[in-house]
Structures are given as C-alpha cells and as structure tokens.
Short mmCIF file of C-alpha atoms and ligand atoms in Angstrom, two decimals:
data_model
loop_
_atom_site.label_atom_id
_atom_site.label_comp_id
_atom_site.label_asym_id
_atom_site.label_seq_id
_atom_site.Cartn_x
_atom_site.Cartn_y
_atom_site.Cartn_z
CA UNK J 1239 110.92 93.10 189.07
CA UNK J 1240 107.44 94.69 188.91
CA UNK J 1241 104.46 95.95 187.26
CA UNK J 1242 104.82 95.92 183.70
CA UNK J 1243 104.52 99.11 181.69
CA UNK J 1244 102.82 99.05 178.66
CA UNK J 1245 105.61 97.66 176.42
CA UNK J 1246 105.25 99.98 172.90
CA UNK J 1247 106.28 103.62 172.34
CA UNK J 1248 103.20 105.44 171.31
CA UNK J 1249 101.45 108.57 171.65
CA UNK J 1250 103.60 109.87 174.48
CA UNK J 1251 106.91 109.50 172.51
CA UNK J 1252 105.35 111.40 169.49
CA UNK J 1253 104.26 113.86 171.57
CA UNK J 1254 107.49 114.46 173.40
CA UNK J 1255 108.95 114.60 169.92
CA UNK J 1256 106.42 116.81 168.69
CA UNK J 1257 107.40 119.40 172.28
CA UNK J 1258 111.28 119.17 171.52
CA UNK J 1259 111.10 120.37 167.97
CA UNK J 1260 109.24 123.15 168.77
CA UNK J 1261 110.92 123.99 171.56
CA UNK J 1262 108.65 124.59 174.37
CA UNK J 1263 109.84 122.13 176.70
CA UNK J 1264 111.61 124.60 178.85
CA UNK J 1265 108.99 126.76 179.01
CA UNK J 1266 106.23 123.72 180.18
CA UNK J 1267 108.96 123.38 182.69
CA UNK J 1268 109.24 126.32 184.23
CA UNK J 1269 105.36 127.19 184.44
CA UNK J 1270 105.33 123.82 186.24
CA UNK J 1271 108.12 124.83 188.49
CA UNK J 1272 105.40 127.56 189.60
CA UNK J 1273 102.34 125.44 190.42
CA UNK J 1274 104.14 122.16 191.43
CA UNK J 1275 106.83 121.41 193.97
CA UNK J 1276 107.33 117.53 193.88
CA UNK J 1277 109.48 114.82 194.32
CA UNK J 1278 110.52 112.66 190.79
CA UNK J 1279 112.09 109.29 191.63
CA UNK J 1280 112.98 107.46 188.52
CA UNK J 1281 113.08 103.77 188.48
CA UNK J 1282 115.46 101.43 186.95
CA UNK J 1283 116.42 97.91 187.15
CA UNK J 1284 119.02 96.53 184.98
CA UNK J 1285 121.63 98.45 182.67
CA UNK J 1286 123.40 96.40 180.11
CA UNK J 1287 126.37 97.15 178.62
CA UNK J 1288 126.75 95.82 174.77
CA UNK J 1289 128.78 93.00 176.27
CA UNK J 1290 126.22 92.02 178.27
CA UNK J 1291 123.17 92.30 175.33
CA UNK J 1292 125.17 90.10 173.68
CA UNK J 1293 123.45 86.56 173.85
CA UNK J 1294 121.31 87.65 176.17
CA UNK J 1295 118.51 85.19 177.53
CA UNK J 1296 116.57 86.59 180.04
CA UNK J 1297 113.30 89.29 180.28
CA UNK J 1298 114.66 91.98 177.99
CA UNK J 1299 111.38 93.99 179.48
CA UNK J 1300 113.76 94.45 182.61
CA UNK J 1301 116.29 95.95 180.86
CA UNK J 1302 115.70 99.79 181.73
CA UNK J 1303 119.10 101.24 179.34
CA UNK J 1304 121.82 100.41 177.49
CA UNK J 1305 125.04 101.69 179.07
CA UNK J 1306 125.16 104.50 176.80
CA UNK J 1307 121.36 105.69 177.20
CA UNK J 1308 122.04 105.77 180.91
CA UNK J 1309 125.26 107.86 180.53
CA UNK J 1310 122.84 109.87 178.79
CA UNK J 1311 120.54 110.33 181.21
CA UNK J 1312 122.77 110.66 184.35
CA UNK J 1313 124.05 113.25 182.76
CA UNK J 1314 121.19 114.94 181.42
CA UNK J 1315 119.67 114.42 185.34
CA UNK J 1316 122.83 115.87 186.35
CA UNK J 1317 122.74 119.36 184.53
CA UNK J 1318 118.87 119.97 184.86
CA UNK J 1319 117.68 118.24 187.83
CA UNK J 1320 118.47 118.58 191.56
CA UNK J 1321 119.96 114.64 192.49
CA UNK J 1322 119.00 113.81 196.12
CA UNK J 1323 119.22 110.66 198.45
CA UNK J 1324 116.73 109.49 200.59
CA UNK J 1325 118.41 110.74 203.70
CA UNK J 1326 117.53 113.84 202.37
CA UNK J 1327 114.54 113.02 201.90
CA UNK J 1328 113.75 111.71 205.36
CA UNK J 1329 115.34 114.57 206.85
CA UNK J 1330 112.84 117.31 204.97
CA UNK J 1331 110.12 114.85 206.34
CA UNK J 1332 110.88 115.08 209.60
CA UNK J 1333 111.49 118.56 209.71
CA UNK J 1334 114.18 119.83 208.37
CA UNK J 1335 115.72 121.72 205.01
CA UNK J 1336 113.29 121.92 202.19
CA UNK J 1337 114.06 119.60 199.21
CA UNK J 1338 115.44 122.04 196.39
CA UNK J 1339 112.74 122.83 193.58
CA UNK J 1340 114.22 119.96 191.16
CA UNK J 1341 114.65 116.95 193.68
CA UNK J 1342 115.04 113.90 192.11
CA UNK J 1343 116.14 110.10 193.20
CA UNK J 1344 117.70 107.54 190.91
CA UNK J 1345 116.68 103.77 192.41
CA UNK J 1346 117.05 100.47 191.10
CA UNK J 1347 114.95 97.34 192.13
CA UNK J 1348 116.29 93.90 192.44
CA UNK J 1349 120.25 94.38 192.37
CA UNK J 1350 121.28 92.84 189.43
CA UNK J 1351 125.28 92.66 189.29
CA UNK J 1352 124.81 94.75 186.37
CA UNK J 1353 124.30 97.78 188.75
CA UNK J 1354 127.42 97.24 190.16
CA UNK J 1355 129.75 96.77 186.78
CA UNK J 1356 127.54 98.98 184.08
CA UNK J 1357 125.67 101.87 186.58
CA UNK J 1358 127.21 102.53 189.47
CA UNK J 1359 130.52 103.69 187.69
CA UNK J 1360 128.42 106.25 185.08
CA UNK J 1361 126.75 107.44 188.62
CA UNK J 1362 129.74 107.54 190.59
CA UNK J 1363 131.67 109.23 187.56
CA UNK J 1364 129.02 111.80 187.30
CA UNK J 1365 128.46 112.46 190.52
CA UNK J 1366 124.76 111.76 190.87
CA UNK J 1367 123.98 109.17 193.90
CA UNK J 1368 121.41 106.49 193.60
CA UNK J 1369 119.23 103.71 195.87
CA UNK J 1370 119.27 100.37 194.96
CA UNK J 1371 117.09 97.80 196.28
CA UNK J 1372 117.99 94.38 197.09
CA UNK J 1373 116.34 91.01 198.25
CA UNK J 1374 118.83 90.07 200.81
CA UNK J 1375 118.00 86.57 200.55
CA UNK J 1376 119.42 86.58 196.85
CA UNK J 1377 122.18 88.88 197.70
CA UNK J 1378 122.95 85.64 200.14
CA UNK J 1379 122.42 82.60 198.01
CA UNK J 1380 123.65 84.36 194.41
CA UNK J 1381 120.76 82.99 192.90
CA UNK J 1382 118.81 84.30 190.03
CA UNK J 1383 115.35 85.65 191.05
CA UNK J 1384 112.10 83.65 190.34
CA UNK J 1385 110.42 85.41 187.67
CA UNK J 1386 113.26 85.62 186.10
CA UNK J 1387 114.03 82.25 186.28
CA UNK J 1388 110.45 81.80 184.76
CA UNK J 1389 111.11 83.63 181.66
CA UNK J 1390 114.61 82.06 181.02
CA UNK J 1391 112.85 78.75 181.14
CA UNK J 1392 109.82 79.63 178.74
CA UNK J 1393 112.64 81.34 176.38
CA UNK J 1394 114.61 77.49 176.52
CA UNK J 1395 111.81 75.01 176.77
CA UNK J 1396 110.78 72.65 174.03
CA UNK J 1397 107.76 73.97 171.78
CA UNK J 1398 104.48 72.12 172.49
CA UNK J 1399 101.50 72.06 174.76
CA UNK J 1400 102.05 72.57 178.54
CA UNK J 1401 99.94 70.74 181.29
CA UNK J 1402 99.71 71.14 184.91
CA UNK J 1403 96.94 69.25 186.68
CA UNK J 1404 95.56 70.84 189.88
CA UNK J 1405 97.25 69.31 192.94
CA UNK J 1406 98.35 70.24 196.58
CA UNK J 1407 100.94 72.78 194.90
CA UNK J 1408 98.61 75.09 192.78
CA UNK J 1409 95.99 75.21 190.20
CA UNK J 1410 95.40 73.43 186.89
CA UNK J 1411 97.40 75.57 184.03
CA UNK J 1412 97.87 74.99 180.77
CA UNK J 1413 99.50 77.24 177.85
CA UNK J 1414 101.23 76.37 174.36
CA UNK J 1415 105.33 77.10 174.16
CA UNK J 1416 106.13 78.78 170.79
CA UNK J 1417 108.63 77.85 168.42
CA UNK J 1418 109.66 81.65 167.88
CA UNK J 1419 111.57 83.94 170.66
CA UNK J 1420 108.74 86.63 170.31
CA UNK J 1421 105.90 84.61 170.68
CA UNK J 1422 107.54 82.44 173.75
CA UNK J 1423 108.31 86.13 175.43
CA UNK J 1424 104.76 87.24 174.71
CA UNK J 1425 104.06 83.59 176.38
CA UNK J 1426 106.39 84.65 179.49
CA UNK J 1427 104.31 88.22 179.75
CA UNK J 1428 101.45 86.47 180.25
CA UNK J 1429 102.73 83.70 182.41
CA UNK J 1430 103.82 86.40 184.62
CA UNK J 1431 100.86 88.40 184.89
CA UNK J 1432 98.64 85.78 185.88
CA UNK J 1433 101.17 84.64 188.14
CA UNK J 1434 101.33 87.67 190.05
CA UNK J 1435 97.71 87.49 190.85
CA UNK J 1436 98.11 84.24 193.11
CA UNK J 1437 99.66 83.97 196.29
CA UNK J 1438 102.72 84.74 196.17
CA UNK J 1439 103.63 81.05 198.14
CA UNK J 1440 101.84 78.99 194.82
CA UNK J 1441 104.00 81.69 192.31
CA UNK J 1442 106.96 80.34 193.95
CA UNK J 1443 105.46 76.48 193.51
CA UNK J 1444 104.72 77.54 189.67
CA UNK J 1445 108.22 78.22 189.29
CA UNK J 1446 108.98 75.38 190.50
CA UNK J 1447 106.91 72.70 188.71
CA UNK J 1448 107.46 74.29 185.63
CA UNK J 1449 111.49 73.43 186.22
CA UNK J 1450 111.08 70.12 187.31
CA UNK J 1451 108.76 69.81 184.31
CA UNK J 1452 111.62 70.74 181.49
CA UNK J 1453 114.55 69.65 184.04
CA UNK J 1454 115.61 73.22 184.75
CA UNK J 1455 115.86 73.85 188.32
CA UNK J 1456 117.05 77.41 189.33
CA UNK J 1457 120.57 78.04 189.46
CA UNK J 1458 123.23 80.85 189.69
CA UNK J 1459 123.57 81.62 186.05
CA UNK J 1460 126.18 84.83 185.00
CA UNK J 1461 123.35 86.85 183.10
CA UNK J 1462 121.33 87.31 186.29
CA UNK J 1463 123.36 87.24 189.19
CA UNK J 1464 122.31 89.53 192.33
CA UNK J 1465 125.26 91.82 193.68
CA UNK J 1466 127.38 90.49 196.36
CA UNK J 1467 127.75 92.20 199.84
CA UNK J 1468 131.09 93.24 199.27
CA UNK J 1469 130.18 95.26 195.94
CA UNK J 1470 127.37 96.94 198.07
CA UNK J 1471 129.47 97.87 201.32
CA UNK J 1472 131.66 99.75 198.09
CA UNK J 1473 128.58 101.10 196.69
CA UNK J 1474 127.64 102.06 200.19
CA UNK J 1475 131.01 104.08 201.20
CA UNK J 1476 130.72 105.89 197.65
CA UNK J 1477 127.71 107.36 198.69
CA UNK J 1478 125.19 105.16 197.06
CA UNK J 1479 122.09 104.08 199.36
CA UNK J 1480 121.11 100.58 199.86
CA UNK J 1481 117.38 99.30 200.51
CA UNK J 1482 115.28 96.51 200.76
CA UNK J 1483 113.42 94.73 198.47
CA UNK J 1484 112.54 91.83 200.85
CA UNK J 1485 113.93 88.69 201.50
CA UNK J 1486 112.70 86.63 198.80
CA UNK J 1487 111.13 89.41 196.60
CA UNK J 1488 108.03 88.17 197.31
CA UNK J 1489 104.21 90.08 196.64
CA UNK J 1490 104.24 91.26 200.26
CA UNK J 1491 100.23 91.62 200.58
CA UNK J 1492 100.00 87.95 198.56
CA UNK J 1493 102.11 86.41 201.63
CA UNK J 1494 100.26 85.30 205.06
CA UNK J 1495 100.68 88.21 207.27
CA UNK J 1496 103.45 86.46 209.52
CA UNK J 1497 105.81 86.08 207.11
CA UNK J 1498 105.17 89.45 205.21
CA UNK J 1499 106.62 90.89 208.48
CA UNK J 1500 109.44 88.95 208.19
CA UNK J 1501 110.35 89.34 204.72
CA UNK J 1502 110.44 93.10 206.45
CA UNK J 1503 112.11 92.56 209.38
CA UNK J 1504 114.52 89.98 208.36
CA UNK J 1505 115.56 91.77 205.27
CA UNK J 1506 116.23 95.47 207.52
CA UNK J 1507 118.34 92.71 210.02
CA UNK J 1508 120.24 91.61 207.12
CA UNK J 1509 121.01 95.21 205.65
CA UNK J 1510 122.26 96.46 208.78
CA UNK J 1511 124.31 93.86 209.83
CA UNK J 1512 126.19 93.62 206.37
CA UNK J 1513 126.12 97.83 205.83
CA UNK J 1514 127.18 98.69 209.53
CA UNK J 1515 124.27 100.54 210.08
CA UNK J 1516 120.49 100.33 209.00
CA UNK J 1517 118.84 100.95 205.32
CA UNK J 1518 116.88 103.79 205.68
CA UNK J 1519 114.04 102.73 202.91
CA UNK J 1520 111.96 99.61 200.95
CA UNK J 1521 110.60 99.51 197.78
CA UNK J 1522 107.85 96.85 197.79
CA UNK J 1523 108.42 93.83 195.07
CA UNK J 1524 106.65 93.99 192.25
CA UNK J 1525 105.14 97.45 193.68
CA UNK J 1526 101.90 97.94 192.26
CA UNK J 1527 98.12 98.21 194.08
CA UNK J 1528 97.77 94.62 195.19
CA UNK J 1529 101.66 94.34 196.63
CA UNK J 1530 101.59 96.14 199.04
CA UNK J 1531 98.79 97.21 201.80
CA UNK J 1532 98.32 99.26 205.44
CA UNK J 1533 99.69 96.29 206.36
CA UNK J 1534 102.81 96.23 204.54
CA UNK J 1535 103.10 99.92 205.15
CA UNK J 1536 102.52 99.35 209.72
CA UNK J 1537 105.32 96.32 209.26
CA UNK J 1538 108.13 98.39 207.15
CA UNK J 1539 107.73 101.56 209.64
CA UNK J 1540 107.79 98.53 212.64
CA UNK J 1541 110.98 97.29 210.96
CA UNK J 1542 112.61 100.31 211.45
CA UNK J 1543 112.58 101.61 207.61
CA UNK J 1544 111.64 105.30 207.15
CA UNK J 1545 110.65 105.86 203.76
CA UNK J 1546 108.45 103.00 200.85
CA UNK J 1547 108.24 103.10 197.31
CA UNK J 1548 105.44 101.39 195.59
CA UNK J 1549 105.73 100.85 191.83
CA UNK J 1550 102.86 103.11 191.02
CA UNK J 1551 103.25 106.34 188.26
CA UNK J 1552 103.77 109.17 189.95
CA UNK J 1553 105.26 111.83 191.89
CA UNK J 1554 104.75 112.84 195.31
CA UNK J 1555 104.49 115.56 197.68
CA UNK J 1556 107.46 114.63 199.89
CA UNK J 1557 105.55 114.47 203.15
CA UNK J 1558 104.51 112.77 206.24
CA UNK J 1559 101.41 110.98 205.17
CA UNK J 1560 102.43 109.59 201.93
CA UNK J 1561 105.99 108.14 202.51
CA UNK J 1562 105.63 104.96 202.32
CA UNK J 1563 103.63 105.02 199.45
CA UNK J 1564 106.13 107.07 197.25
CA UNK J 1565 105.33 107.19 193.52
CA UNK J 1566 107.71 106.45 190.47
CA UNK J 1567 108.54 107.10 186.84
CA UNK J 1568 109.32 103.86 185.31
CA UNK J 1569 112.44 104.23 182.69
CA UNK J 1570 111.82 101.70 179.93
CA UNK J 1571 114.54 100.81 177.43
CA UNK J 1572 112.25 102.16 174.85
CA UNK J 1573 112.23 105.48 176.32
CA UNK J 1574 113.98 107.41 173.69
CA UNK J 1575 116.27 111.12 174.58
CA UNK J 1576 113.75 113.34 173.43
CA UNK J 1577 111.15 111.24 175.81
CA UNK J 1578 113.21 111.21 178.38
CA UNK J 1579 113.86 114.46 178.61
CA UNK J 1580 109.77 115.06 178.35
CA UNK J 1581 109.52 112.74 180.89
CA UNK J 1582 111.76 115.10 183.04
CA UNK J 1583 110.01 118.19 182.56
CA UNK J 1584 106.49 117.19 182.56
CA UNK J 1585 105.84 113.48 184.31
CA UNK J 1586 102.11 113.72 184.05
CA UNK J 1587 102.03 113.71 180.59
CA UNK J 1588 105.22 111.45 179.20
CA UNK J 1589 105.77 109.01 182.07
CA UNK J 1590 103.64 105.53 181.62
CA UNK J 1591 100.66 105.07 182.94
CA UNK J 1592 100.39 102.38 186.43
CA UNK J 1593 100.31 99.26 184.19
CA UNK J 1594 96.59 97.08 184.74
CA UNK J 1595 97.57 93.65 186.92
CA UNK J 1596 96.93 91.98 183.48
CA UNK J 1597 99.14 94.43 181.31
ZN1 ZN G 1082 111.55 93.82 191.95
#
C-alpha cells in the first residue's frame, strides 16, 4: 500500500492517445534512448482476475490490472523493454556489466495472494521476472493488512456520524459514513490520508478503535490474504525475487527509531531464514517523502539489504548514491494500452506525478 496517485485519467491519457495516433511514439523513444540511460521500475500491487473482481470489497485503488491488462503489459514489456532483476541491478552498482539500454524491473508491494494465483503465472509464462515485496509479519499471521482492513470496514459500516473522543490511544476524529459505495470510498481516501500523517503506532490504534467501534476486528478474510511462504520459496526457485516490505508495513520514519530498525532487521531475518538465503532489496511502506528518511536508508544498508525503493515518480540513474532511494512508475488500473505504452517510452511525461500526502 502507498502513496496514492491521483485517481482520474486526464491530460496524460489524452495525450498518450493523441502520440499513438500519430505515430511518433517510437521516434520520442529513440531520441530519448540518446540523451537518457535510466532505470524504469514499474510498480504494481494487486492483479485481479474477473473471478476475483467479482464481489469485491476492498480498496479497488490497489488494484493495479485486471488479469488481462497485465498479460498485456508483460508482454508488451517483454518485446520492447529489456526485463532485469535486482541482482542485476546490484551487480552493475557495484561494478560490474552495464544494465542494457532498456532495463526495466516489474515489483509488487504488499504480497497479496493474488500475485501468486493471477501474476506470477502471466510472468513466469512470459518469461519476464519480477520483485515482490512482502511484510513478513503478514506473510506469518495470514492476516489482511491494516489499511486495508480500514477501507473494508468504512465500505461495511452502518451510515451515520462517527465519533472518537481524544484519549490515551489517539486524537479526537470525527467523519460522516455514507449511505452510497462511492461516497464511503471517497470517505476511506480521506481516512487514509490523514491517517498516514500520524505516527504510524496511533494509525495502527485508529484501526483499531474504529473495529471495536462497528464490531469488526481484523481477520484473515479470502479477498486479502498475504502469500504464504511456501508460494514464495516457488516464486523464489522460478526466478522471481523476494523483498521486504517490513514487518508490519508500517511508515518507517513515523515509527520511534528502535523499532524502525527492527521492522528492518527482523523482516531481512525472516526472508532469509524462510528463502535459504538473504533478500537482496526493500521497498519502504507506503514509500513516499515522509516514509522513509537517512535513517531508514543507514538501517536497511545495516540490515544487510542492498538496494530501496521509495514510492516516489521516477526513474533513476542506477548508481551508488541513489540506491536506496530508487524511483517508480506507479501502474494504475486506469492506465489504459495506449498510456501504457506512453508511459514506457517517455516516463516524464505519462507516468503520475508523486501524489501530495493529502492526495
Ligand atoms: Zn505497501
């Protein structure tokens, strides 16, 4: 889970529209070829097949493809772009082979079980390897991840007037619960943003009071279940690469500095342990400026990681200084073929823009 992009196609789809018809796009491409030599990583989290849409009561924002969009794209990634892993990465870094002209890396944040049924067959098919990042403690327990939780609540609560009164858990908070689904996930959006700008200990009490409040305490529920260790050891031997999203995908910088490190630490242990050997990279929870600090960045290189993706727009010079702080291009279920393909060609321009903590 993470930032959230700005949620509405717009300009940026009409223009890649507007690029495709007339035909330029390989062109753009190929002049940027010349003056750019850059590393894409796209970023997805969950991709549902139809069976899966079906009834579906969680964050639809998190919902990066359908199953046939991705095919799409894994395929289109596979003809025109480079697919690397972050071995490769970390090898270029530290010295050797160049990346090739096109590298690219397909990650996933969270682990939803839904990477394991839906992508990782389409990547494995297609030959085009991927990172997904896990919170170990959820890949442990099978249970569904807070926000999530949050939004699945606010989607099934009873309309009316909410009221928390300040007390030794959090703040005072109040907010009205829609009748209709739109409104209620507009209601979630902004739940979440505001909740991502307290400490990340009081966003887990939030969740909390809010279920004792309706009488929905967390649970493993089959529409967002976290992979299992013995669907990632596969993933692992088919040449997929597994990474850390922390323990409890927690705001790193929002967490007292001890147990930020452990989150780090704890989750690398974990990894290791259940892969045989040790995940090589981290991509920070919810990713954006205020997740992750120097901090963040001196406790994943101490935890023996070699490589951190924020959440930020971007691509990066694949280099010493900058990575832990790789950039990404989001990949919203919005994101049409035409856009996507901009998207490919010329980032910059088509990918969305770093969403505002509010946003
Ligand atoms: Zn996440």
């Amino acid at each position: 889970m993470t930032e959230r992009a700005e949620s509405l196609p717009g300009h940026r789809q009409r223009l890649a529209h507007a690029c495709k018809r007339a035909g330029i796009l390989p062109a753009l491409t190929g002049l940027r070829g010349m003056l750019r030599r850059d590393l894409r990583i796209l970023a997805y989290h969950r991709v549902l097949d139809d069976e899966r849409l079906d009834g579906f009561d969680f964050d639809p924002e998190l919902v990066s493809a359908t199953a046939d969009d991705f095919r799409w794209q894994v395929r289109r990634v596979a003809r025109h772009m480079e697919p690397v892993r972050f071995a490769d990465v970390i090898a270029h870094i530290e010295g050797g082979p160049p990346l090739p002209k096109r590298a690219l890396l397909v990650t996933f944040d969270d682990g939803y079980d839904d990477n394991y049924h839906v992508a990782f067959p389409i990547l494995r098919e297609l030959g085009v390897p991927a990172t997904f990042f896990v919170s170990t403690g959820h890949v442990d327990s099978g249970m569904p991840f807070e926000y999530d939780w949050l939004v699945h609540m606010v989607r099934n609560a009873p309309p009316g007037e909410v009221r928390l009164e300040a007390g030794p858990e959090g703040g005072a908070l109040s907010f009205d619960v829609p009748s209709a689904l739109d409104a209620r996930l507009a209601v979630a959006g902004d739940l979440l943003a505001r909740m991502k700008e307290i400490p990340a200990l009081e966003q887990t009490a939030l969740v909390g009071r809010l279920a004792s409040l309706w009488g929905m305490p967390p649970r493993p529920h089959p529409q967002c279940r976290p992979m299992t260790w013995d669907q990632l050891r596969e993933m692992d031997a088919a040449g997929m690469e597994i990474g850390s999203h922390g323990v409890h995908h927690r705001m790193l910088a929002k967490l007292p500095r001890d147990e930020m490190a452990w989150e780090l630490q704890e989750s690398a242990k974990r990894l290791s342990a259940e892969l045989g050997h040790p995940a090589l990279s981290v991509a920070y929870p919810v990713g954006g400026p205020d997740a992750y600090d120097d901090a963040v960045v001196d406790a994943a290189r101490a935890s023996g990681f070699k490589a951190g993706c924020s959440y930020i727009s971007g691509t990066s010079q694949a280099a010493h200084g900058n990575r832990f702080e790789l950039r990404r291009i989001p990949v919203e279920r919005h994101v049409d073929r035409h856009w996507f393909e901009a998207m490919l060609a010329l980032p910059e321009l088509f990918m969305h823009p770093t969403p505002l903590p509010r946003d």
